[in-house]
PDB file of C-alpha atoms and ligand atoms in Angstrom:
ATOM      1  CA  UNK M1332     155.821 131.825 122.101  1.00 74.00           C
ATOM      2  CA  UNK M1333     157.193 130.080 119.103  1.00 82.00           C
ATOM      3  CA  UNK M1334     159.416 126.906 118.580  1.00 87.00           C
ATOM      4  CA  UNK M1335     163.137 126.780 117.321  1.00 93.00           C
ATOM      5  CA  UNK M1336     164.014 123.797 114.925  1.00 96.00           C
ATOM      6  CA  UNK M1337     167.283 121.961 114.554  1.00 97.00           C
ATOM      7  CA  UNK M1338     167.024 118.599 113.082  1.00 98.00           C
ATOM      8  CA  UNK M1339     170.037 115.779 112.090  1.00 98.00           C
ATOM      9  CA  UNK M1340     170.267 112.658 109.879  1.00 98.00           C
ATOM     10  CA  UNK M1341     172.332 110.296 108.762  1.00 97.00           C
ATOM     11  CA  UNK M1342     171.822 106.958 106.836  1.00 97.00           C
ATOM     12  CA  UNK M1343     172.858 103.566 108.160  1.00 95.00           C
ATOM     13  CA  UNK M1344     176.911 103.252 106.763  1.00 93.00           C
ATOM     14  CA  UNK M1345     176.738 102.091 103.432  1.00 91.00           C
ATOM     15  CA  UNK M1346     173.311 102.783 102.646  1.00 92.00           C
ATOM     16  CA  UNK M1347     169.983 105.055 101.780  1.00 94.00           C
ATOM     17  CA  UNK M1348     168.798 106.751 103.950  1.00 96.00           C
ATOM     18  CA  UNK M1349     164.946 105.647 104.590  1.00 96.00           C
ATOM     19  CA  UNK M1350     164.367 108.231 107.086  1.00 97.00           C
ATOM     20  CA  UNK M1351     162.853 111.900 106.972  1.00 98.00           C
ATOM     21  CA  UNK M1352     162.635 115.080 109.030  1.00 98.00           C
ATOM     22  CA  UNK M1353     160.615 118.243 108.417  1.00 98.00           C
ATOM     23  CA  UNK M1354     159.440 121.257 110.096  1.00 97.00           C
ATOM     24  CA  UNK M1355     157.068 124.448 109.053  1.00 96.00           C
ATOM     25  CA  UNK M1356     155.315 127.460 111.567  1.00 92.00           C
ATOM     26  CA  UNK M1357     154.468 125.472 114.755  1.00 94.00           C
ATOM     27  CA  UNK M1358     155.352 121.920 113.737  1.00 97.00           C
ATOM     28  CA  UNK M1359     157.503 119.231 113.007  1.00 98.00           C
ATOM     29  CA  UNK M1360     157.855 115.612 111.956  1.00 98.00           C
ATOM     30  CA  UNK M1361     160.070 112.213 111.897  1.00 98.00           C
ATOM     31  CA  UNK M1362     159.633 109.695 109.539  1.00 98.00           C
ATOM     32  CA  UNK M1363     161.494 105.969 109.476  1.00 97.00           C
ATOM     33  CA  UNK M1364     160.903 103.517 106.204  1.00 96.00           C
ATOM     34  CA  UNK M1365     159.275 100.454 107.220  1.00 92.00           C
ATOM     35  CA  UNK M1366     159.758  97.098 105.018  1.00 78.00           C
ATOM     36  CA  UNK M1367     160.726  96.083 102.576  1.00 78.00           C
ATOM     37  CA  UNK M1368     161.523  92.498 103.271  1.00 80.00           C
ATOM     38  CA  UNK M1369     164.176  90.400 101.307  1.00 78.00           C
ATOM     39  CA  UNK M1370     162.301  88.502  98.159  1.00 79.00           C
ATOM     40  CA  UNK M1371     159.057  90.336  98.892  1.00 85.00           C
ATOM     41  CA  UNK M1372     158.391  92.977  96.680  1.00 86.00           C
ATOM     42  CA  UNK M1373     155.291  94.147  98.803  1.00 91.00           C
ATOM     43  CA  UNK M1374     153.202  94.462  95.764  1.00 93.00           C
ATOM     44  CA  UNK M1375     154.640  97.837  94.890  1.00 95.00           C
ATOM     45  CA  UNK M1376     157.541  99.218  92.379  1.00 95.00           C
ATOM     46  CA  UNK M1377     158.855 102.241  94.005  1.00 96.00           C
ATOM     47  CA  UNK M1378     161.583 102.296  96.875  1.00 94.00           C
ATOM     48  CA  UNK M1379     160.889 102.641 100.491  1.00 95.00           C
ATOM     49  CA  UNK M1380     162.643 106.315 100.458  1.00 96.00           C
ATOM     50  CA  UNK M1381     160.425 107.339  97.265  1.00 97.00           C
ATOM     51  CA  UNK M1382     157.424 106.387 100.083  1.00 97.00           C
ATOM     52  CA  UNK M1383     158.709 108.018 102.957  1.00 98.00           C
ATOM     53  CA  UNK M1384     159.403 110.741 100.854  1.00 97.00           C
ATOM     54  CA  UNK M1385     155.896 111.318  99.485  1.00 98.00           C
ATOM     55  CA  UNK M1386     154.206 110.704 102.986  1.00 98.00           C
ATOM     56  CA  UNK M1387     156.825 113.664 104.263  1.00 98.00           C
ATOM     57  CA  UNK M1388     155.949 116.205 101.835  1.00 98.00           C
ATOM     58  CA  UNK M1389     152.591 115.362 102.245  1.00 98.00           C
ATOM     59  CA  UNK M1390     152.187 115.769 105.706  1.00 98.00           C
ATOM     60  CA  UNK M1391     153.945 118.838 105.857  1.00 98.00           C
ATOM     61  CA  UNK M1392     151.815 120.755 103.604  1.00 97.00           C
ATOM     62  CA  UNK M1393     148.337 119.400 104.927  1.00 98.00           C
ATOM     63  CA  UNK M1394     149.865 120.520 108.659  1.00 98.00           C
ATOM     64  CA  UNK M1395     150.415 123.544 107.109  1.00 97.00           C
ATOM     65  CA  UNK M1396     146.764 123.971 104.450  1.00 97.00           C
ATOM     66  CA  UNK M1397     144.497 122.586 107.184  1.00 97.00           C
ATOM     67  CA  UNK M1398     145.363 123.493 110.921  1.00 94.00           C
ATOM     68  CA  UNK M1399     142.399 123.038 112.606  1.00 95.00           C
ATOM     69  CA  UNK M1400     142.193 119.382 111.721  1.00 97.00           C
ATOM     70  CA  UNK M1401     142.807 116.708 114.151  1.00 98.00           C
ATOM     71  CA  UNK M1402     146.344 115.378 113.654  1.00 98.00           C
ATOM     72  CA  UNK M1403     144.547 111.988 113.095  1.00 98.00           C
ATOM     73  CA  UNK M1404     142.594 113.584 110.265  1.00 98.00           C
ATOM     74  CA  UNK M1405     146.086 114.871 108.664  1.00 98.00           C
ATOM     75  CA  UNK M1406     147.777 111.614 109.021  1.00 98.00           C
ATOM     76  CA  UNK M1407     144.817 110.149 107.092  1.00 98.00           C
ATOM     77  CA  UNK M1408     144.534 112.213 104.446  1.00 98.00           C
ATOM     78  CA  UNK M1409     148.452 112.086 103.856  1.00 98.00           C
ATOM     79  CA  UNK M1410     148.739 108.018 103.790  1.00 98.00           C
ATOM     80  CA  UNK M1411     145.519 108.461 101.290  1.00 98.00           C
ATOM     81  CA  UNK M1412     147.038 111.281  98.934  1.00 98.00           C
ATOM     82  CA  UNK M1413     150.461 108.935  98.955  1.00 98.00           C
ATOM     83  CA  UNK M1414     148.576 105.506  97.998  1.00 97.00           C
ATOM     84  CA  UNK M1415     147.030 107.916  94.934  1.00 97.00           C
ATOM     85  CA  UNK M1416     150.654 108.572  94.099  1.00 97.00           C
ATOM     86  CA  UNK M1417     151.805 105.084  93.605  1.00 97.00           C
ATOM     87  CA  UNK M1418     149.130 105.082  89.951  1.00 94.00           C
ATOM     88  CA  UNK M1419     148.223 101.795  89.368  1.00 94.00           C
ATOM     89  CA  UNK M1420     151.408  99.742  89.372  1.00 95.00           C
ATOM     90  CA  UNK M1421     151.425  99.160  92.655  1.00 96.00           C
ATOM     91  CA  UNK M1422     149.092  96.800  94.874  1.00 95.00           C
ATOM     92  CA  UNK M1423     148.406  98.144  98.062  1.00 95.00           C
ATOM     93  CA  UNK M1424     146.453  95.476  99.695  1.00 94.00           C
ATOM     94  CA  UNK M1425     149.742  93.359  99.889  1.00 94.00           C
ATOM     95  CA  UNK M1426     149.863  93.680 103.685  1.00 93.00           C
ATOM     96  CA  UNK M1427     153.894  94.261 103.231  1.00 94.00           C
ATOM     97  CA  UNK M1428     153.541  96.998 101.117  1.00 94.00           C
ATOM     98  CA  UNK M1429     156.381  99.752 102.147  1.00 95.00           C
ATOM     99  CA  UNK M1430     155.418 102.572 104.631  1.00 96.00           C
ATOM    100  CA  UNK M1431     156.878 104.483 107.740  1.00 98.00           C
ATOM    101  CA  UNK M1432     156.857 105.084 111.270  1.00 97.00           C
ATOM    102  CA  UNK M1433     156.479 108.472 111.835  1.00 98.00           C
ATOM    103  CA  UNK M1434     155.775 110.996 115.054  1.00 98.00           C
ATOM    104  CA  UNK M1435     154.635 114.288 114.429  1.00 98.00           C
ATOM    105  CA  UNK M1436     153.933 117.381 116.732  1.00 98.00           C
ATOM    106  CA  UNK M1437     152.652 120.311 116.045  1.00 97.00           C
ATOM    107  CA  UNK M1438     151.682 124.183 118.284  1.00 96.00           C
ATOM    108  CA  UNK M1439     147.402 124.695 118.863  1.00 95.00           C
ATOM    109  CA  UNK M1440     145.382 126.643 120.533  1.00 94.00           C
ATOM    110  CA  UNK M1441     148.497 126.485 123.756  1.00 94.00           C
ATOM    111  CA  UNK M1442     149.341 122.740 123.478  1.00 96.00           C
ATOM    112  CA  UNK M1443     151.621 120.725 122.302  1.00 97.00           C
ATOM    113  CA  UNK M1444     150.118 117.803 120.350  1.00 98.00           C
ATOM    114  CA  UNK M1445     151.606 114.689 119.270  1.00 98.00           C
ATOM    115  CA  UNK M1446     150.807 111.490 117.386  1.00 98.00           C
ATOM    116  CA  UNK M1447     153.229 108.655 117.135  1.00 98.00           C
ATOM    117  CA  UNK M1448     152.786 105.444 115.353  1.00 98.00           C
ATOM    118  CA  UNK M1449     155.362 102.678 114.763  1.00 94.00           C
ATOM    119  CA  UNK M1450     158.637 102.947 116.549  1.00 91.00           C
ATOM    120  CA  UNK M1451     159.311 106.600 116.438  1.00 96.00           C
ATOM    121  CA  UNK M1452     159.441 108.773 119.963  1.00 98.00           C
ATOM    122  CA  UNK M1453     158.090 112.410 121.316  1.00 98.00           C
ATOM    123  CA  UNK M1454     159.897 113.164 124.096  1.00 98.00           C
ATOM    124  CA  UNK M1455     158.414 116.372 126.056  1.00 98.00           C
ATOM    125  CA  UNK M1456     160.331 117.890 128.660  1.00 97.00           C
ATOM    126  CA  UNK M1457     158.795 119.929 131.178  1.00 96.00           C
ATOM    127  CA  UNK M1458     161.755 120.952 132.970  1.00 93.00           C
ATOM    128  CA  UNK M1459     161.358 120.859 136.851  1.00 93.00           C
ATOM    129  CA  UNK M1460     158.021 119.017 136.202  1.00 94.00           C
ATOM    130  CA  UNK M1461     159.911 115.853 134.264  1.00 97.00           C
ATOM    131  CA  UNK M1462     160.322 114.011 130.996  1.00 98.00           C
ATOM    132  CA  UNK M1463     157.286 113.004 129.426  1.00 98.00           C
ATOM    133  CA  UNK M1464     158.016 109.816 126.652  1.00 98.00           C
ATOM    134  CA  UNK M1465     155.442 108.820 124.031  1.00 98.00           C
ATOM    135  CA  UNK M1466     156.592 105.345 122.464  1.00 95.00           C
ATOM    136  CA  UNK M1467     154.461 103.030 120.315  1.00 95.00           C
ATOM    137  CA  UNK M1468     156.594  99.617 121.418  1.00 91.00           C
ATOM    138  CA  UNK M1469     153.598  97.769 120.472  1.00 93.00           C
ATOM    139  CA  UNK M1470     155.780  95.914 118.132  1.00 90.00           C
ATOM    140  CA  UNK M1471     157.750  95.047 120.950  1.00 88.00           C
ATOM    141  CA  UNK M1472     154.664  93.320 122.669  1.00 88.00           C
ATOM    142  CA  UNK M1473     153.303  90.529 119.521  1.00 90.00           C
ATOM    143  CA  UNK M1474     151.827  87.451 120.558  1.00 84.00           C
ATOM    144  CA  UNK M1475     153.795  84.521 119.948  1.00 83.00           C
ATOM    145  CA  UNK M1476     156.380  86.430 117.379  1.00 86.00           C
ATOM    146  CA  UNK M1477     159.114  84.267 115.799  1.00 86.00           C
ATOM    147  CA  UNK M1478     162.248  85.954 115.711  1.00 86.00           C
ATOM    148  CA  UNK M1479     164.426  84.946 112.822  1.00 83.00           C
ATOM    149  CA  UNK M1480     168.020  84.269 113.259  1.00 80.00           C
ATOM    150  CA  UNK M1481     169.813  85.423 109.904  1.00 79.00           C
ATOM    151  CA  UNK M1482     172.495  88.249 109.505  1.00 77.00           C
ATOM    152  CA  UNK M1483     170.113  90.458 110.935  1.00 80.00           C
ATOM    153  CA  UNK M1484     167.874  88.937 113.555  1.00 83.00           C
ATOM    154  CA  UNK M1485     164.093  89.882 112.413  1.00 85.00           C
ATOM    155  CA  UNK M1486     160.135  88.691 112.493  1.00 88.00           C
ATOM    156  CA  UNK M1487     159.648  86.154 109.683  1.00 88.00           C
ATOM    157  CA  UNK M1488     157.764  88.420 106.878  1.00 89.00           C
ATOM    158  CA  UNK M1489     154.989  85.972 106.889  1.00 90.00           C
ATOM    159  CA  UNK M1490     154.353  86.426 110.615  1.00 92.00           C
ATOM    160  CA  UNK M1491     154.333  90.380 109.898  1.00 92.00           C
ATOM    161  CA  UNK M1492     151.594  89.847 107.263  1.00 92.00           C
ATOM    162  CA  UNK M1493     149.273  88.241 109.666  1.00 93.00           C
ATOM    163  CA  UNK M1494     150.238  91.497 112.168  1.00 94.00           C
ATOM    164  CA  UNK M1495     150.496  94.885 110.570  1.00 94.00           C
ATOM    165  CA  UNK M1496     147.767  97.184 110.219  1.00 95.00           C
ATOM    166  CA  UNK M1497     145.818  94.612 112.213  1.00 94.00           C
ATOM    167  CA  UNK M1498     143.857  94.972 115.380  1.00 93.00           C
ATOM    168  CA  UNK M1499     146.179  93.284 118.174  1.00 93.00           C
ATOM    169  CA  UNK M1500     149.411  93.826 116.268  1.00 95.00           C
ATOM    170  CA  UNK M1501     151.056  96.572 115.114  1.00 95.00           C
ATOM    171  CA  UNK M1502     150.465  99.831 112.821  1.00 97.00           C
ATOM    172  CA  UNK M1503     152.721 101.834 110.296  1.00 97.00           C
ATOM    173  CA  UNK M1504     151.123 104.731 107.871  1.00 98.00           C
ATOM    174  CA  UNK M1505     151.472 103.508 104.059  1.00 96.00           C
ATOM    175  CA  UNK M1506     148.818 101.892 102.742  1.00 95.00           C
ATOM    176  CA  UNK M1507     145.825 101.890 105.380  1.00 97.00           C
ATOM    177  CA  UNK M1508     144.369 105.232 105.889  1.00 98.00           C
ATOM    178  CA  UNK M1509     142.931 103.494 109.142  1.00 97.00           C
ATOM    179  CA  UNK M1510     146.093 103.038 110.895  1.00 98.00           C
ATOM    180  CA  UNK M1511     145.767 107.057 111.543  1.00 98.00           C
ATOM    181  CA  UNK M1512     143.377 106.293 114.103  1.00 98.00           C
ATOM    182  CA  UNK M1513     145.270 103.433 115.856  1.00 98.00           C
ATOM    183  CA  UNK M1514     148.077 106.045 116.497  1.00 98.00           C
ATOM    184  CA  UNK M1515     149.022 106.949 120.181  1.00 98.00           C
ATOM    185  CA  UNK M1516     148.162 110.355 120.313  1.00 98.00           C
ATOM    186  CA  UNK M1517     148.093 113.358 122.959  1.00 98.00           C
ATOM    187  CA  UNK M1518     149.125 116.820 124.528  1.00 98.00           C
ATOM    188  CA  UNK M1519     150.349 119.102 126.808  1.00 97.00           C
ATOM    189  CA  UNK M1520     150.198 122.834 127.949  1.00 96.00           C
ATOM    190  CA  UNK M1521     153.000 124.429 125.865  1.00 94.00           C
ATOM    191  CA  UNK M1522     153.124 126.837 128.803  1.00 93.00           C
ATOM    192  CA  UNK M1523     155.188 124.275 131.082  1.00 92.00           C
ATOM    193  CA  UNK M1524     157.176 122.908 127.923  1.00 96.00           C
ATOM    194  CA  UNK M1525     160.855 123.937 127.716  1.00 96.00           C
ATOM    195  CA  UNK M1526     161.853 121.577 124.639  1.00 96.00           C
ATOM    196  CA  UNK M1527     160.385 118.940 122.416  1.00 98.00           C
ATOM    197  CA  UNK M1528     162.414 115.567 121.063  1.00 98.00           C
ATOM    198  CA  UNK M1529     161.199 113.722 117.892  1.00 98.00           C
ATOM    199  CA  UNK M1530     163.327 110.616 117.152  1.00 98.00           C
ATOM    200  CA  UNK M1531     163.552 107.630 114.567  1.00 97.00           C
ATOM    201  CA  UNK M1532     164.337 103.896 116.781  1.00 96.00           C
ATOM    202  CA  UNK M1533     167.748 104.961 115.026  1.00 96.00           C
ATOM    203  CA  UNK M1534     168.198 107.347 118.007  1.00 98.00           C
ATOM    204  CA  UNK M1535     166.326 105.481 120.719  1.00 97.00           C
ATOM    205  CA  UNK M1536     168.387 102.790 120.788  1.00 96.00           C
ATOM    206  CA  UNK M1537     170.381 104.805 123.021  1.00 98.00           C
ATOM    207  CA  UNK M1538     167.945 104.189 125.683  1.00 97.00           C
ATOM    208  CA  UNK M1539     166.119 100.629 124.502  1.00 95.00           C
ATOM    209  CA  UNK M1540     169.773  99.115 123.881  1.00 95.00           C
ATOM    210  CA  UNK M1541     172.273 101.295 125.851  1.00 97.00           C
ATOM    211  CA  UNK M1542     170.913 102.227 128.796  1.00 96.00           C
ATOM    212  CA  UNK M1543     170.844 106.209 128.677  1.00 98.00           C
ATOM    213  CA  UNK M1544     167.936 107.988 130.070  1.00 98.00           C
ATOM    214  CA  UNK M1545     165.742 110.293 128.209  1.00 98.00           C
ATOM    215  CA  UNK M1546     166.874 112.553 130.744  1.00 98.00           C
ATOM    216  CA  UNK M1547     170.816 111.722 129.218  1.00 98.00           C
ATOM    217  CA  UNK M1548     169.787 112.400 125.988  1.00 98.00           C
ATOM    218  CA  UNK M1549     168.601 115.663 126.222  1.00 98.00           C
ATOM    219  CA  UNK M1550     170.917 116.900 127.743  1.00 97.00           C
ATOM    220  CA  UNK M1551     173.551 115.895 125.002  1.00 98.00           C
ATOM    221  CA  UNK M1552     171.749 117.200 122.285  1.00 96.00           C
ATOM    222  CA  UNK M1553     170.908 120.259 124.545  1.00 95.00           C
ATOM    223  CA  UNK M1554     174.737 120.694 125.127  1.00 96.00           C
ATOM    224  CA  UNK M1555     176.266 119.563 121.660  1.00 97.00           C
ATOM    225  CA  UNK M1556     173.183 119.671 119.070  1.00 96.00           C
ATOM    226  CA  UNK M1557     171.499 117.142 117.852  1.00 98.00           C
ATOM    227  CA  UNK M1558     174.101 115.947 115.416  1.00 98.00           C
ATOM    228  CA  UNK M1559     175.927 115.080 118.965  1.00 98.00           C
ATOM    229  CA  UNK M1560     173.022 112.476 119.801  1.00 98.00           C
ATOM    230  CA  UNK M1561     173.972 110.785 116.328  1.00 98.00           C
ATOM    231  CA  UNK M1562     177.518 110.550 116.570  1.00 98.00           C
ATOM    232  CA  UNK M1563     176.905 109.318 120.094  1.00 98.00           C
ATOM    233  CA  UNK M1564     175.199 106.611 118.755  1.00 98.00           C
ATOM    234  CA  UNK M1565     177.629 105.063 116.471  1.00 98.00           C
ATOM    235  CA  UNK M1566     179.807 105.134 119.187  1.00 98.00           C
ATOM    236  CA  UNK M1567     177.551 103.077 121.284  1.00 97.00           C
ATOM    237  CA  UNK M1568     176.979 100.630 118.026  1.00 96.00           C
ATOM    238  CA  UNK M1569     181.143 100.338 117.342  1.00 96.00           C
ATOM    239  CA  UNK M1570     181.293  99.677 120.472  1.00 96.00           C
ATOM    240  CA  UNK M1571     178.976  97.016 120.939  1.00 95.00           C
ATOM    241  CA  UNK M1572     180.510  93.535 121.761  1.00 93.00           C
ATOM    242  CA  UNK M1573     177.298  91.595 121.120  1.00 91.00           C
ATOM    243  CA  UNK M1574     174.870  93.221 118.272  1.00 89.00           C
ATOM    244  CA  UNK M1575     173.540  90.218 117.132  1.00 87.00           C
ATOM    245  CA  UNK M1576     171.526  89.970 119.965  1.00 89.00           C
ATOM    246  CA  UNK M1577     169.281  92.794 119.319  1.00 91.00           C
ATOM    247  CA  UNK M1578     165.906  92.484 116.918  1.00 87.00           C
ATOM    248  CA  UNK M1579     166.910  94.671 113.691  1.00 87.00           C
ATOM    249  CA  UNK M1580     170.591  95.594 112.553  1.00 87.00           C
ATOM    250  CA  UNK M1581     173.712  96.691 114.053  1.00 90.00           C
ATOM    251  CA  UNK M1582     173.266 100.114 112.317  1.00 93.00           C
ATOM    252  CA  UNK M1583     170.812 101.784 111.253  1.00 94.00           C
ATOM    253  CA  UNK M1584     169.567 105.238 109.858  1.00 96.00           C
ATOM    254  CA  UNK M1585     169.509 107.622 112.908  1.00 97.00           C
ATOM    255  CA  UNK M1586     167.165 110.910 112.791  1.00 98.00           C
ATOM    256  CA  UNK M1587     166.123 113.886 115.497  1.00 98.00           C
ATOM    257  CA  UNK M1588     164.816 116.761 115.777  1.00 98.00           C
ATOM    258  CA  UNK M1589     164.729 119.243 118.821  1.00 98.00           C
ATOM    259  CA  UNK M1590     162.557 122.030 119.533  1.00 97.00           C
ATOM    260  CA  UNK M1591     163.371 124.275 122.105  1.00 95.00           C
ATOM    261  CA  UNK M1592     160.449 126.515 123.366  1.00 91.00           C
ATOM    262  CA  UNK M1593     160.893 130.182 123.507  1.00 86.00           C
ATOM    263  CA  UNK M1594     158.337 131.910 125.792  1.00 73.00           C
ATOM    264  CA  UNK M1595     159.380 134.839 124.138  1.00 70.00           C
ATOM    265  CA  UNK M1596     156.678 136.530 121.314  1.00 58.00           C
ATOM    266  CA  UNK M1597     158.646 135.935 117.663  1.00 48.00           C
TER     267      UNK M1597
HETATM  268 ZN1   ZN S1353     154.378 101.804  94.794  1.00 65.97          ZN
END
């Protein structure tokens, strides 16, 4: 049994892209930038794709060195070997200090395991036996969160300082090894698993803004690839007659990747 990889990205028109996708023998990751907020430097000097960047290559290699460690273990480890990258420029107990969503799966002992933090997606499917979706929207569900109406509707960054990496509000990997352990995590038998979606909010907004199903969206990228899913949505965004209603921009960077199961031996 072994897993096929196909992965796509693309940035935002007209800018970086923030967002990262890796796989090795047995697992895979997604990775989305998280802040950096206009005026606030977030105590730190390097851009948010240097970050994602660092907490990418990290995690792939202690997935790879260490694969009997807990996935929460890994995540820690990575977000602690990053902040030891940024040297002493940089201070990390500015609560907007750049980081990433990220969801990462990976093949052990005949499960699938996950661990998802921030607004990335795993979704399983089992085939006759359904779609399984693992979504952190905690984000979604602050108490009392202003929404700020500028050319991009958004929190105000002093309300996110008093609500990331804190108990009750919301967690992204950066600059708090803790925020490993507030991660939704999980698995399934890979026996019943016939292919494996990991996805930046880039791609979700397919289903959070324009009403596909998971069950839609597999089936495109099953069909076309997964490049398919992203030219799908900038469809959906060009088409949209309203996008300043939405939290967060009209476009923005748009990542997946699919693993399909093979039950064969490799
Ligand atoms: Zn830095």
């Amino acid at each position: 049994m072994h897993l096929i990889y196909a992965a796509a990205t693309e940035a935002a028109p007209e800018s970086t892209n923030e967002d990262h996708a890796a796989g090795g023998d047995g697992w895979a990751l997604v990775l989305d930038g998280a802040g950096r907020y206009p005026g606030r430097s977030g105590g730190c000097i390097h851009p948010v794709a240097w970050v994602v960047e660092r907490l990418g290559t990290r995690l792939g290699s202690h997935l790879t060195q260490w694969p009997e460690q807990p996935l929460t273990a890994i995540v820690r480890s990575a977000v602690e070997a990053t902040m030891a990258d940024h040297g002493p420029t940089c201070d990390l107990s500015d609560p907007l200090s750049p980081g990433a969503t990220a969801a990462v799966v990976r093949l052990r002992d005949g499960l699938l395991e996950w661990l998802v933090i921030g607004d990335c997606a795993v979704v399983v499917d089992q085939g006759e036996g359904g779609i399984t979706s693992v979504i952190d929207d905690r984000v979604d569900h602050l108490p009392d969160a202003p929404v700020v109406e500028g050319r991009v509707r958004t929190y105000s960054p002093d309300y996110v300082a008093t609500v990331r990496n804190r108990p009750g509000g919301f967690w992204v990997l950066g600059a708090v090894p803790a925020a490993a352990e507030h991660a939704l995590t999980g698995s399934l038998p890979l026996h019943a698993i016939t292919q494996v979606l990991l996805c930046t909010d880039g791609i979700s907004r397919l289903t959070e803004r324009y009403e596909w199903s998971w069950a839609d969206v597999l089936a495109l990228s099953e069909a076309n690839g997964p490049e398919a899913l992203i030219r799908a949505v900038r469809n959906a965004e060009r088409d949209d007659p309203n996008p300043q209603r939405w939290r967060g921009k009209r476009h923005d960077d748009a990542t997946v990747v699919v693993l399909r199961v093979s039950q064969v031996n490799a």
